[in-house]
């Protein structure tokens, strides 16, 4: 009788119970992430911070790290589930909705030369990151790849999007984002000076329009591109933003190819070592990032221009909030001690990549239009 009663009692408690319990477990962490994201977005509207390229995403992760390394450990147990949900699930949704900022028409504005420039800058920068980072500096592959993704595509958003593909730890992601902030901010002040020098050197012919393409194809984040190009002039700003958006559009195929390459490379290493993975280590499969396909779908949908401009603006604002929550959650999960342990090598790699973006990117921007006629 007791056994039957227990069974009945369990059966009655089970239906519908996990949903509210699961939601309640998420609420504290979601609340903390949302509060930090809102603060980051509010600070991101300050003119001085905007003019210096500090976006809401950058500010959200900084606030997250400040709270995460001070008061957050006191309530981390209660908030952990929601914070993890923010930096994983909300991140993917944010990457998908990022497509509302882009249209296929953007490609036409920069032409074949602009698309080729973006593709060459992306591939060469990421390849250099993997080669120099792992073979010369001795960094672990995941950190090198995340720094390479951030430098070659679109800064913090690319680092976050690549994180589930490379299976990185929170501190590795934060280190990569920090390098983007440092050198992207430096670019804001450097590129207007380079434009003045280019007036005499003519490394990049064509004036402000083509220099804007150079800036958009080589500066890390969208906010940093806008800040730098606006200092040059409206023509440079327009072409820089378009070139940057085309570069962002390459995020989806990059993630798919990266996933396939990692799966193939891991299988090759196992074969060369003559070892098989033990039962506790699952073999790496091609991680098809569904959110990358959804990102492309959103870009294609947005290209149809069926939605009114206010709706697109509202969705974009929601997307910024989602990404800011993900960045805040990442900051909460990051310990300063782990970043210190990473040392100066990640910063050195980022400096090398930044130098390549400035110098190598200038050569790519010079020769591609010449070769394509």
Short mmCIF file of N, CA and C in Angstrom, two decimals, residues 53 93 141 146 172 175 304 349:
data_model
loop_
_atom_site.label_atom_id
_atom_site.label_comp_id
_atom_site.label_asym_id
_atom_site.label_seq_id
_atom_site.Cartn_x
_atom_site.Cartn_y
_atom_site.Cartn_z
N UNK A 53 33.98 54.72 -29.37
CA UNK A 53 33.78 53.35 -29.84
C UNK A 53 33.40 52.33 -28.79
N UNK A 93 20.25 33.38 -30.03
CA UNK A 93 19.13 34.16 -30.54
C UNK A 93 19.58 35.55 -30.96
N UNK A 141 44.85 26.44 -28.82
CA UNK A 141 44.19 26.66 -30.10
C UNK A 141 42.88 27.45 -29.95
N UNK A 146 39.65 32.27 -31.13
CA UNK A 146 38.70 33.30 -30.71
C UNK A 146 39.26 34.70 -30.97
N UNK A 172 38.60 32.29 -21.69
CA UNK A 172 39.17 32.38 -23.03
C UNK A 172 38.39 33.36 -23.89
N UNK A 175 39.16 36.99 -22.61
CA UNK A 175 40.48 37.45 -23.07
C UNK A 175 40.40 37.91 -24.51
N UNK A 304 14.14 41.55 -48.27
CA UNK A 304 12.87 41.76 -48.95
C UNK A 304 12.21 43.07 -48.55
N UNK A 349 49.47 38.53 -29.56
CA UNK A 349 48.85 38.00 -30.78
C UNK A 349 47.90 39.04 -31.38
#
